[in-house]
XYZ file of C-alpha atoms in Angstrom:
329
model
C 46.421 64.559 155.671
C 45.329 64.759 151.771
C 41.910 63.944 150.803
C 43.170 61.146 148.439
C 45.137 59.507 151.440
C 42.299 59.865 153.665
C 39.873 58.042 151.345
C 42.659 55.416 150.642
C 43.401 54.786 154.351
C 39.502 54.293 155.134
C 37.984 53.003 151.917
C 38.075 49.420 152.940
C 36.775 50.217 156.411
C 33.696 52.090 154.819
C 33.010 49.373 152.379
C 33.185 46.665 154.980
C 30.823 48.654 157.167
C 28.311 49.362 154.251
C 28.213 45.670 153.387
C 27.732 44.618 156.933
C 24.728 47.129 157.008
C 23.278 46.105 153.812
C 23.421 42.430 154.829
C 22.515 43.099 158.586
C 25.823 41.197 159.494
C 26.581 42.410 163.002
C 26.900 40.279 165.882
C 25.568 42.675 168.412
C 24.140 46.311 168.761
C 27.410 47.311 170.570
C 29.598 46.393 167.788
C 27.216 48.329 165.367
C 27.340 51.375 167.671
C 31.205 51.344 167.860
C 31.452 51.357 164.242
C 28.941 54.050 163.816
C 30.962 56.263 166.199
C 34.061 55.729 164.138
C 32.020 56.448 160.944
C 30.775 59.784 162.447
C 34.446 60.668 163.378
C 35.536 60.255 159.762
C 32.503 62.292 158.727
C 33.437 65.249 160.873
C 36.819 64.977 159.648
C 35.889 65.220 156.237
C 33.528 68.223 156.764
C 36.405 69.959 158.486
C 39.081 69.486 155.895
C 37.148 68.664 152.811
C 34.084 70.593 152.868
C 33.449 70.451 149.214
C 34.110 66.523 148.920
C 31.764 64.213 147.532
C 32.994 61.680 150.356
C 30.785 63.673 152.707
C 27.842 62.856 150.885
C 28.732 59.202 150.850
C 29.479 59.163 154.684
C 26.099 61.164 155.478
C 24.330 58.392 153.771
C 26.302 55.643 155.270
C 25.816 57.367 158.785
C 21.989 57.304 158.231
C 21.849 53.607 157.124
C 23.674 52.855 160.464
C 21.502 54.939 162.424
C 18.541 53.183 161.323
C 19.894 49.834 162.161
C 21.062 51.162 165.566
C 17.400 52.268 166.433
C 16.174 48.895 165.157
C 18.397 46.745 167.419
C 19.181 49.041 170.506
C 18.115 47.293 173.713
C 15.992 49.812 175.587
C 12.195 49.698 174.798
C 10.818 52.029 172.022
C 7.702 52.375 170.575
C 8.290 50.828 167.018
C 5.131 52.385 165.626
C 6.151 56.032 166.471
C 9.972 55.506 165.724
C 8.816 54.370 162.212
C 7.388 57.737 161.315
C 9.424 59.703 163.441
C 12.813 58.566 162.547
C 12.937 55.532 160.213
C 10.915 56.904 157.261
C 12.460 60.583 157.346
C 15.918 59.152 157.060
C 14.923 56.862 154.271
C 13.441 59.999 152.531
C 16.689 61.933 153.015
C 18.899 58.961 151.807
C 16.546 58.531 148.607
C 15.569 62.299 148.393
C 16.846 62.426 144.727
C 14.178 59.807 143.734
C 11.628 62.146 145.425
C 12.781 65.136 143.586
C 12.806 63.286 140.388
C 9.340 62.122 140.922
C 8.208 66.041 141.436
C 10.288 66.784 138.311
C 8.261 64.206 136.292
C 4.977 65.075 137.713
C 5.280 68.652 136.820
C 6.613 68.001 133.427
C 3.756 65.265 132.745
C 1.024 67.799 134.103
C 2.487 70.708 131.891
C 2.082 68.345 128.873
C -1.538 67.687 129.989
C -2.122 71.393 130.109
C -0.644 72.219 126.813
C -2.335 69.380 125.008
C -5.612 70.685 126.373
C -4.857 74.036 125.314
C -3.918 73.108 121.704
C -6.696 70.441 120.975
C -10.340 71.295 121.776
C -11.135 67.384 121.950
C -8.196 66.445 124.022
C -10.116 66.701 127.309
C -12.979 64.743 126.216
C -10.671 62.083 125.053
C -8.955 61.853 128.506
C -11.890 62.451 130.827
C -14.777 61.004 128.700
C -17.834 62.888 127.118
C -20.020 61.945 130.170
C -17.757 63.521 132.851
C -17.223 66.612 130.639
C -20.901 67.115 129.839
C -21.719 66.752 133.617
C -18.880 69.194 134.441
C -20.421 71.773 131.866
C -23.745 71.486 133.574
C -22.391 71.898 137.076
C -20.505 75.273 135.808
C -23.712 76.689 134.279
C -25.478 75.801 137.359
C -22.934 77.827 139.407
C -21.237 74.951 141.210
C -18.284 73.750 139.027
C -17.033 70.955 141.632
C -20.547 69.638 142.194
C -19.387 66.112 141.522
C -17.757 65.973 144.854
C -21.415 66.247 146.279
C -22.571 62.950 144.864
C -22.846 60.105 147.228
C -22.937 60.048 151.094
C -20.095 61.437 153.186
C -18.984 57.970 154.452
C -19.626 56.231 151.110
C -17.501 58.732 149.189
C -14.725 58.540 151.904
C -14.394 55.039 151.792
C -14.602 54.569 147.949
C -12.302 57.450 147.317
C -9.857 56.393 149.881
C -9.709 52.792 148.493
C -9.190 54.170 144.871
C -6.286 56.086 145.941
C -4.776 53.437 147.976
C -5.123 51.193 144.905
C -3.502 53.865 142.587
C -0.718 54.194 144.950
C 0.135 50.604 145.389
C -0.059 49.790 141.651
C 2.356 52.915 141.138
C 4.587 51.295 143.280
C 4.308 47.347 142.307
C 4.584 48.365 138.542
C 8.075 49.983 139.488
C 9.350 46.242 139.256
C 9.495 46.867 135.504
C 12.476 49.064 135.872
C 10.299 51.917 136.897
C 8.690 51.987 133.531
C 5.128 51.070 134.980
C 5.630 53.732 137.630
C 6.237 56.200 134.949
C 2.928 55.175 132.893
C 0.875 55.660 136.094
C 2.227 59.132 136.589
C 1.825 59.984 132.888
C -1.725 58.838 132.973
C -2.807 60.617 135.990
C -0.707 63.620 135.359
C -2.203 64.321 131.971
C -5.416 63.731 133.568
C -4.928 66.269 136.062
C -3.305 68.808 133.672
C -6.212 68.641 131.272
C -8.674 68.665 133.830
C -7.582 72.071 135.441
C -6.988 73.533 131.882
C -10.751 72.505 131.375
C -11.714 74.615 134.376
C -9.473 77.717 133.312
C -10.944 77.731 129.931
C -14.527 77.916 131.254
C -13.467 80.762 133.557
C -14.002 79.015 136.856
C -10.384 77.964 137.578
C -10.363 79.641 140.923
C -13.505 77.847 142.016
C -12.083 74.582 140.901
C -8.721 75.196 142.966
C -10.907 75.849 146.102
C -12.732 72.669 145.696
C -10.140 70.334 144.260
C -7.164 71.198 146.081
C -8.879 70.994 149.692
C -8.327 67.108 149.317
C -5.890 67.241 146.381
C -3.049 68.724 148.100
C -2.291 65.708 150.430
C -3.802 63.190 147.718
C -1.647 64.414 144.740
C 1.504 64.632 146.779
C 1.018 61.241 148.480
C 0.718 59.784 144.939
C 4.134 61.579 143.992
C 5.823 60.082 146.870
C 4.356 56.666 146.123
C 5.661 56.777 142.600
C 9.056 57.999 144.013
C 8.978 54.655 145.967
C 8.290 52.873 142.560
C 11.373 54.423 141.030
C 13.372 53.278 143.915
C 12.221 49.684 143.418
C 12.945 50.037 139.492
C 16.535 51.535 140.289
C 17.362 48.496 142.584
C 16.817 46.463 139.759
C 18.561 48.319 137.128
C 21.441 49.466 139.086
C 22.349 47.002 141.641
C 25.906 48.374 142.341
C 28.347 45.960 144.109
C 25.376 43.822 145.413
C 23.617 41.035 143.578
C 20.584 42.001 141.544
C 18.459 39.898 143.821
C 19.845 41.273 147.055
C 19.447 44.707 145.583
C 15.949 44.206 144.590
C 15.122 42.824 148.106
C 16.683 46.151 149.581
C 14.831 48.460 147.401
C 11.586 46.592 147.777
C 11.823 46.932 151.684
C 12.846 50.538 151.265
C 10.006 51.136 148.943
C 7.378 49.468 151.002
C 8.140 51.646 153.923
C 7.923 54.610 151.926
C 4.648 53.523 150.493
C 3.181 52.697 154.213
C 4.042 56.050 155.324
C 1.741 57.707 152.732
C -1.229 55.818 153.959
C -2.105 58.222 156.722
C -2.225 61.140 154.232
C -4.147 59.062 151.868
C -6.736 58.350 154.430
C -6.949 62.041 155.510
C -7.194 63.212 151.848
C -10.271 60.716 151.577
C -11.679 62.180 154.569
C -11.615 65.705 153.413
C -12.939 64.650 149.909
C -15.745 62.947 151.516
C -16.730 65.433 154.422
C -15.214 68.759 153.491
C -14.831 69.373 149.689
C -18.562 69.237 149.033
C -18.887 72.386 151.047
C -16.022 74.474 149.301
C -18.703 76.604 147.314
C -20.318 77.892 150.533
C -17.376 78.048 152.724
C -15.434 81.375 153.280
C -12.276 81.763 150.849
C -10.090 81.983 153.928
C -11.049 78.616 155.270
C -10.793 76.850 151.925
C -7.295 78.407 151.081
C -6.466 77.678 154.908
C -7.176 74.094 154.528
C -4.998 74.033 151.136
C -2.162 75.677 152.681
C -2.152 73.640 155.884
C -2.693 70.123 154.339
C 0.290 70.979 151.647
C 2.422 72.345 154.502
C 2.013 69.397 156.685
C 2.794 66.822 154.088
C 5.656 68.706 152.633
C 7.360 69.394 155.608
C 7.232 65.805 156.510
C 8.775 64.472 153.300
C 10.903 67.474 152.059
C 12.089 69.378 155.293
C 11.807 67.035 158.250
C 14.169 64.619 156.917
C 17.020 67.184 156.762
C 16.176 67.820 160.434
C 16.497 64.265 161.407
C 19.613 63.557 159.562
C 21.299 66.620 161.228
C 20.370 65.239 164.560
C 21.793 61.733 163.937
C 25.346 63.354 163.473
C 25.112 65.284 166.759
C 26.833 62.496 169.080
C 30.020 63.039 171.242
C 33.165 62.370 168.868
C 35.904 60.149 169.854
C 39.464 61.075 168.752
C 39.571 60.087 165.110
C 41.623 56.744 164.701
C 43.124 58.319 161.762
C 44.444 61.497 163.312
């Protein structure tokens, strides 16, 4: 069968199924599961005969959405809490992975702008971080402890205060996505410029490595989580700007629901980053290099795996179901 004929023959069925999933318009889980199997058959057929077709991407996304619905409505008892992080969030991250990639591209671009600005304007760092913070950092560098600022306050006080602040930043970055994503971009720009100029400041003073060992012990998870939260904000913005075949309000509700789930998924990482900043970072200048570097690599590896690699693994697993004879064969 030619690809055009294949699409023409099944297009209405796919669109109807997509609309039913979007509006949760199924009489019972068995109906959903049955149509899901037919969809997987179509996907397998397309992968076999049209391996380079864009229809494979579309059917993959549709299958992932259907799989989520099956998990929510299946009759056997499951641990909803576990399934949320084990299956639901990874599938969402797979479906909306382009937003995550875009968020990272924007993050690196804005951070680079901060570095370049600090390198070409001697007063830029002070205008961003403030004179008091810069002067304090200079005093710490002269005292041989560039990141001594993380030693201020008690362990628990720092942990609680830092965690609340990071949660606030992430939530605001998401909520401001309601302005077509512009508000989210503003939060990203503000924080990335600060990060870029901050790191260049330490580089210029010859203590870049010492700052990396300290800042990124907690920063790996903290910054990564913020980028993911900004991706959620961009999804929210896109749901308003590009409703597709749905009403703008329906699309907004769907985008908000997806964004909130992604936002919530970052909270454990934000809490752990706050814990590291409150209890571990303050000892970065006295701990062995291998330990500080090890913590950075492990924390970055865990959160990178969860949001960038694991979603592909879950997506592959949902397509591994016994195939029926395709209805179009």
